[in-house]
CSV table of C-alpha atoms and ligand atoms in Angstrom, one decimal:
chain,number,residue,atom,x,y,z
A,1,MET,CA,17.2,-7.2,11.3
A,2,ASN,CA,19.9,-5.2,9.6
A,3,GLU,CA,20.5,-1.9,11.4
A,4,LEU,CA,21.4,-0.2,8.1
A,5,ARG,CA,18.3,-1.2,6.2
A,6,PRO,CA,15.2,1.0,6.1
A,7,ARG,CA,12.4,-0.1,8.3
A,8,LEU,CA,8.9,-0.6,7.0
A,9,ALA,CA,5.6,-0.7,8.9
A,10,VAL,CA,2.9,-2.7,7.3
A,11,LEU,CA,-0.7,-1.7,8.4
A,12,ILE,CA,-3.4,-4.2,7.9
A,13,SER,CA,-7.0,-4.9,8.8
A,14,GLY,CA,-7.6,-8.3,7.3
A,15,ARG,CA,-6.1,-11.4,5.6
A,16,GLY,CA,-2.7,-9.8,4.9
A,17,SER,CA,-1.8,-11.4,1.5
A,18,ASN,CA,0.0,-8.2,0.5
A,19,LEU,CA,1.9,-8.3,3.9
A,20,GLN,CA,2.9,-11.9,2.9
A,21,ALA,CA,4.2,-10.6,-0.4
A,22,PHE,CA,6.4,-8.0,1.5
A,23,ILE,CA,7.7,-10.6,3.9
A,24,GLN,CA,8.9,-12.7,0.9
A,25,ALA,CA,10.2,-9.7,-1.0
A,26,CYS,CA,12.2,-8.5,2.0
A,27,GLN,CA,13.6,-12.0,2.6
A,28,GLY,CA,14.3,-12.5,-1.1
A,29,GLY,CA,16.1,-9.1,-1.6
A,30,GLN,CA,13.6,-7.6,-4.1
A,31,VAL,CA,12.8,-5.1,-1.4
A,32,SER,CA,15.9,-3.8,0.4
A,33,ALA,CA,14.3,-3.1,3.8
A,34,ASP,CA,13.1,-4.9,6.9
A,35,ILE,CA,9.6,-5.0,8.3
A,36,GLY,CA,9.9,-3.3,11.7
A,37,VAL,CA,6.3,-3.7,12.8
A,38,VAL,CA,3.0,-5.0,11.6
A,39,ILE,CA,0.0,-3.0,13.0
A,40,SER,CA,-3.6,-4.0,12.8
A,41,ASN,CA,-6.6,-2.1,13.8
A,42,ARG,CA,-8.6,-5.3,14.1
A,43,PRO,CA,-7.6,-7.9,16.8
A,44,ASN,CA,-8.7,-10.8,14.7
A,45,ALA,CA,-7.0,-9.8,11.4
A,46,GLY,CA,-5.6,-13.0,9.7
A,47,GLY,CA,-2.5,-11.2,8.8
A,48,LEU,CA,-1.4,-11.0,12.4
A,49,GLN,CA,-0.8,-14.7,12.4
A,50,THR,CA,1.2,-14.4,9.1
A,51,ALA,CA,3.3,-11.8,10.8
A,52,ALA,CA,3.9,-13.7,14.0
A,53,GLN,CA,4.8,-16.9,12.0
A,54,ALA,CA,7.5,-14.8,10.2
A,55,GLY,CA,8.8,-13.7,13.6
A,56,LEU,CA,7.8,-10.0,13.1
A,57,GLU,CA,6.8,-7.6,15.8
A,58,THR,CA,3.0,-7.1,15.8
A,59,LEU,CA,0.8,-4.5,17.4
A,60,VAL,CA,-2.9,-4.3,17.7
A,61,LEU,CA,-4.5,-0.9,18.0
A,62,ASP,CA,-8.2,-1.7,18.2
A,63,HIS,CA,-9.9,1.4,16.9
A,64,LYS,CA,-13.0,0.6,18.9
A,65,ARG,CA,-11.0,1.3,22.1
A,66,PHE,CA,-10.2,4.9,21.1
A,67,PRO,CA,-12.6,7.8,21.8
A,68,SER,CA,-11.9,9.5,18.4
A,69,ARG,CA,-10.2,9.1,15.1
A,70,GLU,CA,-7.7,11.8,16.3
A,71,ALA,CA,-6.9,9.7,19.4
A,72,PHE,CA,-6.4,6.6,17.3
A,73,ASP,CA,-4.1,8.3,14.9
A,74,ALA,CA,-2.1,10.0,17.6
A,75,GLU,CA,-1.4,6.5,19.2
A,76,LEU,CA,-0.6,5.1,15.7
A,77,ALA,CA,1.9,7.9,15.0
A,78,ARG,CA,3.5,7.4,18.4
A,79,ALA,CA,4.0,3.7,17.7
A,80,LEU,CA,5.5,4.4,14.3
A,81,HIS,CA,7.9,6.9,15.7
A,82,SER,CA,8.9,4.6,18.5
A,83,ALA,CA,9.5,1.8,16.0
A,84,LYS,CA,11.7,4.2,13.9
A,85,ILE,CA,9.8,3.5,10.7
A,86,ASP,CA,11.0,4.9,7.4
A,87,LEU,CA,8.0,4.0,5.2
A,88,ILE,CA,4.4,3.1,6.1
A,89,ILE,CA,2.7,0.5,3.8
A,90,LEU,CA,-1.0,0.4,4.0
A,91,ALA,CA,-2.0,-3.1,2.9
A,92,GLY,CA,-5.7,-3.6,3.2
A,93,PHE,CA,-5.8,-1.1,6.1
A,94,MET,CA,-9.5,-0.2,6.2
A,95,ARG,CA,-9.4,3.0,8.1
A,96,ILE,CA,-9.5,6.5,7.0
A,97,LEU,CA,-6.5,8.4,8.4
A,98,THR,CA,-6.8,12.1,9.5
A,99,ALA,CA,-5.2,14.8,7.5
A,100,ASP,CA,-2.9,15.6,10.4
A,101,PHE,CA,-1.6,12.1,10.5
A,102,VAL,CA,-1.2,11.9,6.7
A,103,ASN,CA,0.6,15.3,6.5
A,104,GLN,CA,3.0,14.2,9.2
A,105,PHE,CA,4.1,11.2,7.1
A,106,GLN,CA,3.6,12.6,3.6
A,107,GLY,CA,6.0,11.1,1.1
A,108,ARG,CA,6.6,8.1,3.5
A,109,LEU,CA,3.1,6.7,3.3
A,110,VAL,CA,1.9,4.4,0.5
A,111,ASN,CA,-1.3,2.4,-0.3
A,112,ILE,CA,-2.5,-0.1,-2.9
A,113,HIS,CA,-5.9,0.5,-4.3
A,114,PRO,CA,-7.8,-2.0,-6.4
A,115,SER,CA,-8.6,0.2,-9.4
A,116,LEU,CA,-6.8,2.1,-12.1
A,117,LEU,CA,-6.7,5.4,-10.2
A,118,PRO,CA,-7.8,8.1,-10.6
A,119,LYS,CA,-10.8,6.0,-11.6
A,120,TYR,CA,-12.9,4.5,-8.8
A,121,PRO,CA,-11.6,5.8,-5.5
A,122,GLY,CA,-13.5,4.3,-2.5
A,123,LEU,CA,-15.1,0.9,-2.2
A,124,ASN,CA,-16.5,-1.8,-4.5
A,125,THR,CA,-14.2,-0.8,-7.3
A,126,HIS,CA,-14.5,-4.0,-9.3
A,127,ASP,CA,-18.3,-4.1,-9.3
A,128,ARG,CA,-18.3,-0.4,-10.4
A,129,ALA,CA,-15.9,-1.2,-13.3
A,130,ILE,CA,-18.0,-4.1,-14.4
A,131,ASP,CA,-21.3,-2.2,-14.1
A,132,ASN,CA,-19.8,0.6,-16.2
A,133,GLY,CA,-18.9,-1.8,-19.0
A,134,ASP,CA,-15.1,-1.2,-18.6
A,135,SER,CA,-12.9,-3.7,-20.5
A,136,VAL,CA,-9.9,-3.2,-18.2
A,137,ALA,CA,-9.6,-3.1,-14.4
A,138,GLY,CA,-6.4,-2.9,-12.3
A,139,ALA,CA,-4.6,-1.9,-9.2
A,140,THR,CA,-2.6,1.2,-8.3
A,141,VAL,CA,0.1,1.8,-5.7
A,142,HIS,CA,0.1,5.5,-4.7
A,143,TYR,CA,1.4,8.0,-2.3
A,144,VAL,CA,-1.2,8.8,0.4
A,145,THR,CA,-2.4,12.4,0.7
A,146,PRO,CA,-5.4,13.7,2.7
A,147,ASP,CA,-7.5,13.2,-0.4
A,148,LEU,CA,-8.9,9.7,0.0
A,149,ASP,CA,-7.4,7.4,-2.7
A,150,GLY,CA,-6.5,10.6,-4.5
A,151,GLY,CA,-2.7,10.8,-3.9
A,152,PRO,CA,-0.3,10.6,-6.8
A,153,PRO,CA,-0.1,7.1,-8.4
A,154,ILE,CA,3.3,5.4,-8.5
A,155,VAL,CA,2.7,2.1,-10.4
A,156,HIS,CA,-0.4,0.6,-11.8
A,157,VAL,CA,-1.1,-2.8,-13.4
A,158,LYS,CA,-4.0,-3.6,-15.8
A,159,CYS,CA,-6.1,-6.6,-15.7
A,160,PRO,CA,-8.6,-7.3,-18.6
A,161,ILE,CA,-12.2,-7.8,-17.6
A,162,ARG,CA,-13.8,-10.9,-19.0
A,163,PRO,CA,-17.4,-11.1,-20.0
A,164,ASP,CA,-18.3,-13.5,-17.3
A,165,ASP,CA,-16.3,-11.7,-14.5
A,166,THR,CA,-17.9,-10.9,-11.2
A,167,GLY,CA,-16.3,-8.5,-8.7
A,168,ALA,CA,-15.0,-11.5,-6.8
A,169,SER,CA,-13.5,-13.3,-9.8
A,170,LEU,CA,-11.8,-10.1,-10.9
A,171,ALA,CA,-10.4,-9.4,-7.4
A,172,ALA,CA,-9.0,-13.0,-7.3
A,173,ARG,CA,-7.3,-12.6,-10.6
A,174,LEU,CA,-5.9,-9.2,-9.7
A,175,LEU,CA,-4.5,-10.2,-6.3
A,176,PRO,CA,-1.4,-11.9,-7.5
A,177,MET,CA,-0.7,-8.9,-9.7
A,178,GLU,CA,-1.0,-6.7,-6.6
A,179,HIS,CA,1.6,-8.8,-4.9
A,180,MET,CA,4.1,-8.1,-7.8
A,181,ILE,CA,3.5,-4.4,-8.2
A,182,TYR,CA,3.4,-3.3,-4.5
A,183,PRO,CA,6.9,-4.5,-3.6
A,184,ALA,CA,8.3,-3.3,-7.0
A,185,ALA,CA,6.8,0.2,-6.4
A,186,VAL,CA,8.2,0.3,-2.8
A,187,GLN,CA,11.6,-0.7,-4.0
A,188,LEU,CA,11.5,2.2,-6.5
A,189,HIS,CA,10.8,4.5,-3.6
A,190,LEU,CA,13.4,3.0,-1.3
A,191,THR,CA,16.1,3.5,-4.0
A,192,LYS,CA,14.9,7.1,-4.4
A,193,ARG,CA,14.0,6.6,-8.1
A,194,VAL,CA,10.4,7.5,-7.2
A,195,TYR,CA,9.5,10.3,-4.7
A,196,LEU,CA,6.9,12.8,-3.8
A,197,ALA,CA,7.6,16.5,-4.0
A,198,GLU,CA,5.1,19.3,-3.5
A,199,GLY,CA,2.2,16.9,-4.1
A,200,HIS,CA,3.6,15.4,-7.3
A,201,ALA,CA,5.3,12.0,-7.9
A,202,TYR,CA,8.5,11.8,-9.8
A,203,PHE,CA,10.3,8.9,-11.5
A,204,ASP,CA,14.0,9.2,-12.4
A,205,GLY,CA,13.6,13.0,-12.1
A,206,LYS,CA,10.6,13.3,-14.4
A,207,PRO,CA,7.0,14.0,-13.2
A,208,LEU,CA,4.8,10.9,-13.4
A,209,PRO,CA,1.6,10.9,-15.5
A,210,PRO,CA,-1.7,11.0,-13.5
A,211,ASP,CA,-2.0,7.2,-13.6
A,212,GLY,CA,1.6,6.5,-12.6
A,213,ILE,CA,4.0,4.0,-14.3
A,214,ASP,CA,2.4,1.1,-16.2
A,215,TRP,CA,3.9,-2.0,-14.6
A,216,ALA,CA,4.0,-3.7,-18.0
A,217,ALA,CA,6.3,-1.0,-19.3
A,218,LEU,CA,8.9,-1.3,-16.4
A,219,PRO,CA,12.2,-3.0,-17.3
A,220,ALA,CA,12.2,-6.6,-16.0
A,221,GLN,CA,14.7,-5.9,-13.2
A,222,ASP,CA,12.4,-3.1,-11.8
A,223,ALA,CA,9.2,-5.1,-12.3
A,224,HIS,CA,10.8,-8.0,-10.2
A,225,LEU,CA,10.1,-10.5,-12.9
B,301,GRF,C1,-6.3,-5.7,-1.6
B,301,GRF,O1,-7.2,-6.0,-2.6
B,301,GRF,C2,-5.9,-4.2,-1.7
B,301,GRF,O2,-6.0,-3.8,-3.0
B,301,GRF,C3,-7.0,-3.5,-0.9
B,301,GRF,O3,-7.3,-4.4,0.1
B,301,GRF,C4,-7.0,-5.7,-0.2
B,301,GRF,C5,-6.1,-6.3,0.8
B,301,GRF,O4,-5.9,-7.6,0.8
B,301,GRF,N1,-6.6,-2.2,-0.5
B,301,GRF,P1,-4.8,-8.3,1.7
B,301,GRF,O5,-5.3,-8.1,3.1
B,301,GRF,O6,-3.5,-7.8,1.5
B,301,GRF,O7,-4.9,-9.8,1.3
């Protein structure tokens, strides 16, 4: 661990494939930060093993053991402060965070959502896109605000929907794209090219459009190609 590099916390609830992408990106230099801690709200999350194999510090905060959402979030905040975390990465973290928590870390809290936000916040995004007859789906990295999946998008990637797609086939095709855009978006934040100010996201000093940067339009070095 390099004392001078920013420290990331990766919060997970499940398999942790995005966590794996960050482990590789930090090791490979595409993300100039270290993962200071991996926190799961589920004791059996597969990603905990991935983290342990990579020699990362892990912490389980089983939400079932807390009397309230507020109590869980207070302990989570305490753990993040004590690990001296600069940026919190929600990677398949299936828990709604309280407004108090989110406000405390605003501008230092990002998520990836499997839709082209602001379309389809919430669950079952791919099924909803298919049911609506959409021709394109996607994923979006965004700053987290108290508005669930409603924070300003940073980077999105588009994925065409095929006539025979199911929610599962679409999710499987999109996942490797998530693994590219999430570290790329985080690196733009870490290098201060992207930031949140007064509820708006900016890129190289200019306000971002409501759907963020199209990953396909990023120069190759920023897209981590
Ligand atoms: C991803 O599809 C992400 O978009 C969503 O949850 C899933 C997490 O997958 N928020 P993994 O645990 O990173 O493999």
